[in-house]
mmCIF file of C-alpha atoms in Angstrom:
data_model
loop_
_atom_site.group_PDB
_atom_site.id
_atom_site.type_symbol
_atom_site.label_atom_id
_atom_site.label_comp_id
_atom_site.label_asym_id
_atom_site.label_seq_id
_atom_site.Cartn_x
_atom_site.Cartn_y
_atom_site.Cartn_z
ATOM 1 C CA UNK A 29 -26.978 95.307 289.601
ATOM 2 C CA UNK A 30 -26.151 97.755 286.763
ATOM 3 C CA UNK A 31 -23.635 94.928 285.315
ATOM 4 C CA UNK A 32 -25.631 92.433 285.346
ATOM 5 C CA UNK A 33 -28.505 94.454 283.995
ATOM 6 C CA UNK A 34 -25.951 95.475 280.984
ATOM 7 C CA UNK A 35 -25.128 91.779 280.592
ATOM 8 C CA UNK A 36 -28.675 90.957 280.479
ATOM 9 C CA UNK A 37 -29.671 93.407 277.648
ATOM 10 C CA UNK A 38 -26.632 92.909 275.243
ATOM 11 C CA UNK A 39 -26.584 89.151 275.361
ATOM 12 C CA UNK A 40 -25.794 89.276 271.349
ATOM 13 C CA UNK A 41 -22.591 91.763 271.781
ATOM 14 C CA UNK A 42 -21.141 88.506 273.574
ATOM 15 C CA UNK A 43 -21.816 86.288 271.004
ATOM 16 C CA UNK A 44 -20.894 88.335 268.353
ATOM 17 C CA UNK A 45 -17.087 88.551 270.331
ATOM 18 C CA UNK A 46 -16.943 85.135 270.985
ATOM 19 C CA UNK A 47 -17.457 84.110 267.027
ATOM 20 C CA UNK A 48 -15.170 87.107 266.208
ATOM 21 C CA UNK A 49 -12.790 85.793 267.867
ATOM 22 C CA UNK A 50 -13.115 81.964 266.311
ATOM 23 C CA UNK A 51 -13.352 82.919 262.599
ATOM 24 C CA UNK A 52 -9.415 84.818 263.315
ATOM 25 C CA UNK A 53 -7.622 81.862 262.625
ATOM 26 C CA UNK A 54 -9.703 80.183 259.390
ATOM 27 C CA UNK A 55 -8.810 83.406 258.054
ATOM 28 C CA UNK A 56 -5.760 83.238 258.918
ATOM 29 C CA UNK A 57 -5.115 79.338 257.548
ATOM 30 C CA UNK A 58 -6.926 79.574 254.197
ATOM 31 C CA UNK A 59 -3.972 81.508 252.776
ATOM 32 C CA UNK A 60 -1.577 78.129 252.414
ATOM 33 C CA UNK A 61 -3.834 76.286 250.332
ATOM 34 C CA UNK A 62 -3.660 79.726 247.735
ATOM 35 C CA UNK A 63 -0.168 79.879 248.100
ATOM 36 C CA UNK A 64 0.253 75.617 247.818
ATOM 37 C CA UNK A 65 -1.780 75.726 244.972
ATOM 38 C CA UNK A 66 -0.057 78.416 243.253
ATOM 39 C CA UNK A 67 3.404 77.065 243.537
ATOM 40 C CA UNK A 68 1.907 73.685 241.947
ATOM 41 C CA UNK A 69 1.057 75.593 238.983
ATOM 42 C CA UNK A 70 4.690 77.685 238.657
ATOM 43 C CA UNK A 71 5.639 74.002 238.737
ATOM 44 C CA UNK A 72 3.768 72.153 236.209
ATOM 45 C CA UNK A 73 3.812 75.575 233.813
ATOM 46 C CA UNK A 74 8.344 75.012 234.333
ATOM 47 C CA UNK A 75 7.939 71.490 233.193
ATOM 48 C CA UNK A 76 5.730 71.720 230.566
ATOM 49 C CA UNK A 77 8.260 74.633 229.212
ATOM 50 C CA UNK A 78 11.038 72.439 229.983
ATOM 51 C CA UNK A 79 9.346 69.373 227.984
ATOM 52 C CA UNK A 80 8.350 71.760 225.146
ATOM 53 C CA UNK A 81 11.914 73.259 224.650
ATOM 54 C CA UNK A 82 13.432 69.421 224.554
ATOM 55 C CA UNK A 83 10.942 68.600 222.359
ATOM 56 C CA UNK A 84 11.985 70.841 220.409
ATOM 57 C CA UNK A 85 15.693 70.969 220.286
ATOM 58 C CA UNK A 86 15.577 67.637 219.287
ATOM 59 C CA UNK A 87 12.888 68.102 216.331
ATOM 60 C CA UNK A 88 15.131 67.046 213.032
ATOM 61 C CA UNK A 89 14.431 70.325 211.658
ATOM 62 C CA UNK A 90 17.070 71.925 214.038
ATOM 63 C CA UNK A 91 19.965 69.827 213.627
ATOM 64 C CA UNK A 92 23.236 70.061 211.150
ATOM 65 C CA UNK A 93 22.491 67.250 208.724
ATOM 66 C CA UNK A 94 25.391 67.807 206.680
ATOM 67 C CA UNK A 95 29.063 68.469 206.641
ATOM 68 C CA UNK A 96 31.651 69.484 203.720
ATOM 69 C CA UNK A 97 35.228 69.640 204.226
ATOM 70 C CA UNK A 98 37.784 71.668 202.630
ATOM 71 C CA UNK A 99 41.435 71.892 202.312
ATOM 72 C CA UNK A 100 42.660 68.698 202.623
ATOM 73 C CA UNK A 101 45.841 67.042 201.116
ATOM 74 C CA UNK A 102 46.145 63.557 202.550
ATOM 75 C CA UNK A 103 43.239 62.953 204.361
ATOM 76 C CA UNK A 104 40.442 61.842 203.161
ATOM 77 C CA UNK A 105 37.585 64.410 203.180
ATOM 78 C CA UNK A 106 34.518 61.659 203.339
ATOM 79 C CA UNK A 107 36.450 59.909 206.358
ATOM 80 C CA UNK A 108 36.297 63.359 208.146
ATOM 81 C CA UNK A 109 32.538 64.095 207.595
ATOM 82 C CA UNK A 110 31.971 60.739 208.300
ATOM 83 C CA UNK A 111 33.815 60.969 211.474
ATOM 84 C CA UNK A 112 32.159 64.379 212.311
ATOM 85 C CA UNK A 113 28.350 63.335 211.669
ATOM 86 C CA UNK A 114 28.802 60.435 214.044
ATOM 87 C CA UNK A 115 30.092 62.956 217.019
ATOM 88 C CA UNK A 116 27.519 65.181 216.180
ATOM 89 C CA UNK A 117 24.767 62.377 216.179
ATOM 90 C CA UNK A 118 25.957 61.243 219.903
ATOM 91 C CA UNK A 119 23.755 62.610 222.553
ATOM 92 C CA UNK A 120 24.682 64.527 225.323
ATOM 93 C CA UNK A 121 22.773 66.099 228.211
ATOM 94 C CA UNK A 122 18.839 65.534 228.009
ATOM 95 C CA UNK A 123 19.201 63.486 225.267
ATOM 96 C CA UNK A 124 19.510 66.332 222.733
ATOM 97 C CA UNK A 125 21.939 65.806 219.834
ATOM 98 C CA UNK A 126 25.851 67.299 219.682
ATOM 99 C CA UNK A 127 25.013 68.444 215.796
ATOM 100 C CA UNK A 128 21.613 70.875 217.023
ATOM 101 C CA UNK A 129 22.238 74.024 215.353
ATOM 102 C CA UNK A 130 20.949 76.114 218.140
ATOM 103 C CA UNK A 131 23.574 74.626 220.749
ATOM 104 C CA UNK A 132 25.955 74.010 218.621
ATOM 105 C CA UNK A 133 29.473 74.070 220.303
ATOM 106 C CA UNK A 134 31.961 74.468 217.684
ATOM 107 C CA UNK A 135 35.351 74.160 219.948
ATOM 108 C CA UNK A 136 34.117 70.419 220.684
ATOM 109 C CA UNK A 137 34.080 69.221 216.969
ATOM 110 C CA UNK A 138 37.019 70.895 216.235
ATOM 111 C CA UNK A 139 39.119 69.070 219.467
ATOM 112 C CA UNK A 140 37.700 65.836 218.683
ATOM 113 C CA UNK A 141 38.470 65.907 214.890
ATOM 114 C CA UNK A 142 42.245 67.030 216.091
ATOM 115 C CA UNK A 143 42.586 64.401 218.506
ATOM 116 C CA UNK A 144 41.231 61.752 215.759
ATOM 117 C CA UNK A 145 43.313 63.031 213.216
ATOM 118 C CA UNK A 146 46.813 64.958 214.689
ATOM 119 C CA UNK A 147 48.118 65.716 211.371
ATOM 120 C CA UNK A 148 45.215 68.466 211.789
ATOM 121 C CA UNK A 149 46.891 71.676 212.038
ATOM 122 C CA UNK A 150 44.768 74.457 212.129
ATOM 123 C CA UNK A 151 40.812 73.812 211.768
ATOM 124 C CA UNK A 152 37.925 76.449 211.327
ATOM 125 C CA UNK A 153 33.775 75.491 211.172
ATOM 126 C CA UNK A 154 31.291 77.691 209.975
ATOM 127 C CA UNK A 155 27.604 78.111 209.137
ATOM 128 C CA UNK A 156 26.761 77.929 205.404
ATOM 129 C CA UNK A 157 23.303 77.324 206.047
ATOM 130 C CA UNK A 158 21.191 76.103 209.542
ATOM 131 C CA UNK A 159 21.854 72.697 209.068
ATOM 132 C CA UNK A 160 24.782 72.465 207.091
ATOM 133 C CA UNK A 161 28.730 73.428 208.585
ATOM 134 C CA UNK A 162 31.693 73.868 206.298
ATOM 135 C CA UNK A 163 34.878 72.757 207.864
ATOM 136 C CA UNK A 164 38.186 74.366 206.711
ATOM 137 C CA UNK A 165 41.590 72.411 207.820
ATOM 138 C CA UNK A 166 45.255 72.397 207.073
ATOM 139 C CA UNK A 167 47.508 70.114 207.480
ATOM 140 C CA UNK A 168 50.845 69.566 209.068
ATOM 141 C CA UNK A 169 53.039 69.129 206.573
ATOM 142 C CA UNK A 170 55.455 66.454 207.303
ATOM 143 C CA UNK A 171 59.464 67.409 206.847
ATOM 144 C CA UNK A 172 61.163 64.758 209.105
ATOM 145 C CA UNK A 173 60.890 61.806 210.830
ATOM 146 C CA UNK A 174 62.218 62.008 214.455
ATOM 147 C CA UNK A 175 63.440 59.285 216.436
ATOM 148 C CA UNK A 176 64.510 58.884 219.973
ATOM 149 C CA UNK A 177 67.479 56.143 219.217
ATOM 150 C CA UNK A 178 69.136 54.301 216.353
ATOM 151 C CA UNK A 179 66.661 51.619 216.863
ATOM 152 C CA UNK A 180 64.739 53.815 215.487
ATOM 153 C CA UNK A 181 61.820 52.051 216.989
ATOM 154 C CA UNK A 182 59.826 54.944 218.756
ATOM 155 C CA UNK A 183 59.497 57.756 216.316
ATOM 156 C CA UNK A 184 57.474 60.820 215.437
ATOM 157 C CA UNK A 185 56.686 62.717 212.795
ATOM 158 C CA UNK A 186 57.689 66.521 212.773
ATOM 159 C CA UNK A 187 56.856 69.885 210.278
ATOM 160 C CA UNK A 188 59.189 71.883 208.461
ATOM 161 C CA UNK A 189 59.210 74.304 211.636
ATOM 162 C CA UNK A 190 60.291 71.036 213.479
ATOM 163 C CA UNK A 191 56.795 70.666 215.303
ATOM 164 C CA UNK A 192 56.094 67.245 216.666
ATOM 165 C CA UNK A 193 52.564 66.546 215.539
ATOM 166 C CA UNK A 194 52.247 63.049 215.824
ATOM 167 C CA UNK A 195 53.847 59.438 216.729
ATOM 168 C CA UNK A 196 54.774 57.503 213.568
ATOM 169 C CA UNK A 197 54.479 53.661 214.656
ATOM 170 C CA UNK A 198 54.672 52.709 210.948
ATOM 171 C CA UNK A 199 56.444 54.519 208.240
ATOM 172 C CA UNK A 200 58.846 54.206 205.240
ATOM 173 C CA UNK A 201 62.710 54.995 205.325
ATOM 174 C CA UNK A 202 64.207 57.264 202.773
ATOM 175 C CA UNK A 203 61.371 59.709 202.220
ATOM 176 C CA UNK A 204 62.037 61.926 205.193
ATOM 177 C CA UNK A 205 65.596 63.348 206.710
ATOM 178 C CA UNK A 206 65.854 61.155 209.880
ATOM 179 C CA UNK A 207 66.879 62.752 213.496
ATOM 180 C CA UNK A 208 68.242 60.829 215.768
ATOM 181 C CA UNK A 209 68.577 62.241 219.293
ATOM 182 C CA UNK A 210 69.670 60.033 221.503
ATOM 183 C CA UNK A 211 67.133 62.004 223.735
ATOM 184 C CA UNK A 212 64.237 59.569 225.351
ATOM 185 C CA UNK A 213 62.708 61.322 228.408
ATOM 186 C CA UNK A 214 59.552 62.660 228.869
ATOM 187 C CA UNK A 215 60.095 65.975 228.087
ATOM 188 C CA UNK A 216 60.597 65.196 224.721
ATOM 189 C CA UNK A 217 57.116 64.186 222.916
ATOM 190 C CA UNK A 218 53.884 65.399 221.244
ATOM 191 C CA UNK A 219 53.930 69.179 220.893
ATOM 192 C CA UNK A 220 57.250 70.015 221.588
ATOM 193 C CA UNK A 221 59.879 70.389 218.565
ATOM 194 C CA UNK A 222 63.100 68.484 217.313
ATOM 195 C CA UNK A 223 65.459 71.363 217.319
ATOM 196 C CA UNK A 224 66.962 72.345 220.837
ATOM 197 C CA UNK A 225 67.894 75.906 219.428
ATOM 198 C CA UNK A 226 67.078 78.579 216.704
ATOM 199 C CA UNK A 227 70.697 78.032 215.369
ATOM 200 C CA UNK A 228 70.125 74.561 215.483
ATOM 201 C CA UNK A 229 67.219 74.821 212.695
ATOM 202 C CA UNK A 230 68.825 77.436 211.113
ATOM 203 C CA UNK A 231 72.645 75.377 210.488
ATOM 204 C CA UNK A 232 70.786 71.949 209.695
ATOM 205 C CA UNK A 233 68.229 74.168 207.064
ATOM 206 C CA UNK A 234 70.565 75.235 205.298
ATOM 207 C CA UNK A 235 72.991 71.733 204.987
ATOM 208 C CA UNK A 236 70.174 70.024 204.032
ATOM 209 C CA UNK A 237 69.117 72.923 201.368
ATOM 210 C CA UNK A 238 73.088 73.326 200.185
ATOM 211 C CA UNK A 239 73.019 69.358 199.752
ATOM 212 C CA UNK A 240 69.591 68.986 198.114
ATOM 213 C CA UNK A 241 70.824 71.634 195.172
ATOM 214 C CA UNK A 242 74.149 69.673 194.499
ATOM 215 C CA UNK A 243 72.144 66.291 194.226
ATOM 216 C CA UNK A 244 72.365 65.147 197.741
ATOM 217 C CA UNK A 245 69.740 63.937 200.113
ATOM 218 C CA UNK A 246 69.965 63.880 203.473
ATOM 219 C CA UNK A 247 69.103 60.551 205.435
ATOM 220 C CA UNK A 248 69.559 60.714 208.779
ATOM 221 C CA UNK A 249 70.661 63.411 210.996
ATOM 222 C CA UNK A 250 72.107 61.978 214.208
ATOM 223 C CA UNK A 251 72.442 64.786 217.261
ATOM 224 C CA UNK A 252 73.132 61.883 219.355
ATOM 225 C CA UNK A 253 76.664 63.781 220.243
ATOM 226 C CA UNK A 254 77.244 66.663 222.531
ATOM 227 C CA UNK A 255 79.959 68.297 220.363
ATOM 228 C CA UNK A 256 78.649 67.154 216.737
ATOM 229 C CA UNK A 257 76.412 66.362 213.992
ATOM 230 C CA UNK A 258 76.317 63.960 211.423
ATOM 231 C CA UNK A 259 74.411 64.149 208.586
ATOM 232 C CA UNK A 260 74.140 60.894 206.643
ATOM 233 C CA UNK A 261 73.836 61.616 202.938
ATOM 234 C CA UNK A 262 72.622 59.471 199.629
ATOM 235 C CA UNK A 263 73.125 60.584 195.738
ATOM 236 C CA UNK A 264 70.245 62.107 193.496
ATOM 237 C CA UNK A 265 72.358 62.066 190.660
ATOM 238 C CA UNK A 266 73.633 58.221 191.538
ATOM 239 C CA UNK A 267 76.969 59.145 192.497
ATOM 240 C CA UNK A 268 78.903 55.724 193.776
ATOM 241 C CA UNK A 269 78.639 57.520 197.479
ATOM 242 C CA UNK A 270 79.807 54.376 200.044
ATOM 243 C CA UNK A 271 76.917 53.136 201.869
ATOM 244 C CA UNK A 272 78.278 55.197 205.498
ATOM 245 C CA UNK A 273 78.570 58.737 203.643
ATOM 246 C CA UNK A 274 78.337 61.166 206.088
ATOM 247 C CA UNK A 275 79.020 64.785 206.765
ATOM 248 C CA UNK A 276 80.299 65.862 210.083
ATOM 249 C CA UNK A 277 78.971 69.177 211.328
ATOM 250 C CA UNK A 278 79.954 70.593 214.831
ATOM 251 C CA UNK A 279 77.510 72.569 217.116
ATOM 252 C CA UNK A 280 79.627 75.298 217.956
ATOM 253 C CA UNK A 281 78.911 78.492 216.088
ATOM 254 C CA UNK A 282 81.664 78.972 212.837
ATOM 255 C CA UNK A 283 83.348 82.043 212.078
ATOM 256 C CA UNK A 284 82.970 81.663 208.208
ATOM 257 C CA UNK A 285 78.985 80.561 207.688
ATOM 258 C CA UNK A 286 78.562 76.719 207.136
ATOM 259 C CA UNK A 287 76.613 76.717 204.084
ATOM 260 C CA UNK A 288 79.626 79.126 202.241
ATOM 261 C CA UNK A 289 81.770 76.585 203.747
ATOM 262 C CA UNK A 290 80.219 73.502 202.368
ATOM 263 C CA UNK A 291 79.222 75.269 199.014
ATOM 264 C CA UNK A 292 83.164 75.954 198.790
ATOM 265 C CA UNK A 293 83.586 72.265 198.417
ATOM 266 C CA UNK A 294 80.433 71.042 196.504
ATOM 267 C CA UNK A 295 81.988 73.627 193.766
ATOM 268 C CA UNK A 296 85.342 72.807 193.808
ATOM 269 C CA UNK A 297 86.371 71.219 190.481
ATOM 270 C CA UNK A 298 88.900 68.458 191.532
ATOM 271 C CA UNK A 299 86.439 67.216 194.296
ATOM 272 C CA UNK A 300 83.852 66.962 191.738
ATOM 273 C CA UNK A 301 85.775 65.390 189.301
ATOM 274 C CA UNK A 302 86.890 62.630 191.871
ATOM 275 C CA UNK A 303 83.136 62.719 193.065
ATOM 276 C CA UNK A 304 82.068 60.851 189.513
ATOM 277 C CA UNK A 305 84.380 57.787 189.544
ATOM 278 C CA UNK A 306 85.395 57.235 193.562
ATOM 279 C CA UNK A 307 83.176 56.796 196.513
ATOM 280 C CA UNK A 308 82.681 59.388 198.941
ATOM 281 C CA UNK A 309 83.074 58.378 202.711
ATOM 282 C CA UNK A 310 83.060 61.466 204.492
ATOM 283 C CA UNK A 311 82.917 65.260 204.585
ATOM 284 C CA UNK A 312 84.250 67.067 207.883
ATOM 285 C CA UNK A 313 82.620 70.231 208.563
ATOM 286 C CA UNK A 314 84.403 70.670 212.063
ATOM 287 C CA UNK A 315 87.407 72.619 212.059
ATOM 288 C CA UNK A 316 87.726 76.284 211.200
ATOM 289 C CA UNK A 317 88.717 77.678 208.066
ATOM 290 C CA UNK A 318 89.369 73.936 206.833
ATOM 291 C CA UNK A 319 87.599 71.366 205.023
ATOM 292 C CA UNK A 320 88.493 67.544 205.096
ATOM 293 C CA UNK A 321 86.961 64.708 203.080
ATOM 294 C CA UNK A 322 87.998 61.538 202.009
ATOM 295 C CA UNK A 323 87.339 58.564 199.362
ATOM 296 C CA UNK A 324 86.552 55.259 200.617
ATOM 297 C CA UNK A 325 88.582 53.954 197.795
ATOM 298 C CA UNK A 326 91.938 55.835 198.154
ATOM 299 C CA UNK A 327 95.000 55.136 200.381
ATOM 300 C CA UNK A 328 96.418 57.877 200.994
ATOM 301 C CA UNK A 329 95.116 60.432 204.116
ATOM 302 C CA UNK A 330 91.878 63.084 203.599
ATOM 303 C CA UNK A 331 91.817 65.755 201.253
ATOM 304 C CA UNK A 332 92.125 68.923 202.511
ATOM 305 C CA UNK A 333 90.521 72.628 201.004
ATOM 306 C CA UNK A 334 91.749 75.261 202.684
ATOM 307 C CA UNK A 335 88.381 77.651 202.752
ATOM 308 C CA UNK A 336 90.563 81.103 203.548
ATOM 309 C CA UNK A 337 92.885 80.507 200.333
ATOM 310 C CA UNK A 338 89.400 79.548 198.198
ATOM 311 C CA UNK A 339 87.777 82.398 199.480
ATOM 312 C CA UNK A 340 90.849 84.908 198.845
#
């Protein structure tokens, strides 16, 4: 009787429990739409930002509009600006042009220019204002023209340091020493250089140099051989040289140095006398201590000069 008299008197305490007990979960539930609502705006606010800044990387006011070029010796300094405004107008990722100042990657002009043009030796870009780059390049310097075989149909052009730079598919004989190598594989291409040793470079420099100051020019260098070289040489000073001169050289180290040895020669008063009115066939560098050479229009056997009773 007591319960139900309790009951009977608090009839709102029940109520009041039972709506408690209802409103828990709306309470509970109207946090997602908050949280929905506030993700939706971290999103739109990250677009619009991301709209904004691609608006304006591509406003004109932040890209390089123009390009000078310095240093050049055979190119052509309006084919490379040319060349570089139309990589820097290409687009790349969200539409926003190569040439904008702000992402401006420098290493990616300066590959692409080398790849275009491989004579291109060293290259540097710089600011000189926002929108305008200076590019300083220097060129290879081309010393030789290296071929794989007499045919002399795949050939490359090399620096005075014997650096292939490039492959020369057209090109004009007699301005450039010539070497042949006999050598065709693929280790042997764009990047790597012409001379198999230091002594190599160092023994040919110095022909070619010893040659050049008595009025010689070297043509062609064949290294086709294992055990020689031969140098094929024209006149400066239009000495009647036969058509086949050539100057035999081998590749093993000589006691006396090769360039005293061939000076010995170029000096010596009865070859030069016989040099002016007889035709010079060959020049053998080979043999220790001795010199041979002979005249294409003489019978009797090759000259010798003995290079240890010169030099004594």
């Amino acid at each position: 009787m007591l319960e139900k008299h309790i009951l009977r008197n608090n009839p709102d305490e029940i109520t009041d429990s039972r709506i408690q007990t209802k409103q828990l979960p709306q309470h509970t539930e109207s946090k997602f739409p908050t949280l929905l609502k506030v993700l939706m705006l971290l999103f739109f606010v990250c677009v619009l930002l991301f709209v904004t800044t691609i608006a304006v990387l591509r406003m004109p006011s932040v890209q390089i509009r123009q390009v000078s070029v310095a240093g050049t010796v055979l190119l052509d300094p309006t084919a490379i600006t040319d060349t570089s405004m139309r990589f820097l107008s290409e687009k790349k990722l969200f539409a926003i042009p190569r040439g904008n100042s702000v992402l401006f990657n420098k290493n990616s002009l300066d590959n692409y220019l080398k790849k275009t043009y491989p004579i291109i030796a060293t290259l540097e870009s710089s600011f000189i204002e926002p929108y305008h780059i200076q590019l300083t390049l220097r060129e290879y310097i081309q010393a030789y023209l290296w071929c794989t075989d007499s045919t002399m149909d795949d050939c490359y052009r090399a620096d005075e340091t014997g650096f292939i730079y490039d492959h020369a598919p057209n090109y004009s004989r007699g301005v450039y020493p010539v070497m042949i190598t006999g050598v065709s594989d693929s280790d042997t291409h764009i990047g790597n250089t012409i001379f198999t040793t230091p002594y190599e470079k160092t023994l040919l420099e110095q022909i070619i140099t010893e040659l050049s100051d008595s009025g010689f020019t070297v043509t062609v260098i064949d290294t086709s051989s294992v055990y020689d070289y031969q140098l094929f040489v024209s006149s400066l000073n239009q000495q009647p040289l036969s058509t086949t001169t050539s100057i035999k050289v081998s590749k093993k180290p000589q006691t006396l140095p090769l360039r005293e040895t061939l000076e010995l020669l170029l000096r010596d008063k009865v070859f030069q006398k016989d040099l002016i009115t007889k035709k010079l066939e060959y020049i053998d560098l080979r043999f220790p201590e001795k010199i041979f050479y002979k005249f294409s229009n003489t019978n009797h056997a090759p000259e010798l000069l003995d290079t240890i009773t010169t030099t004594n």
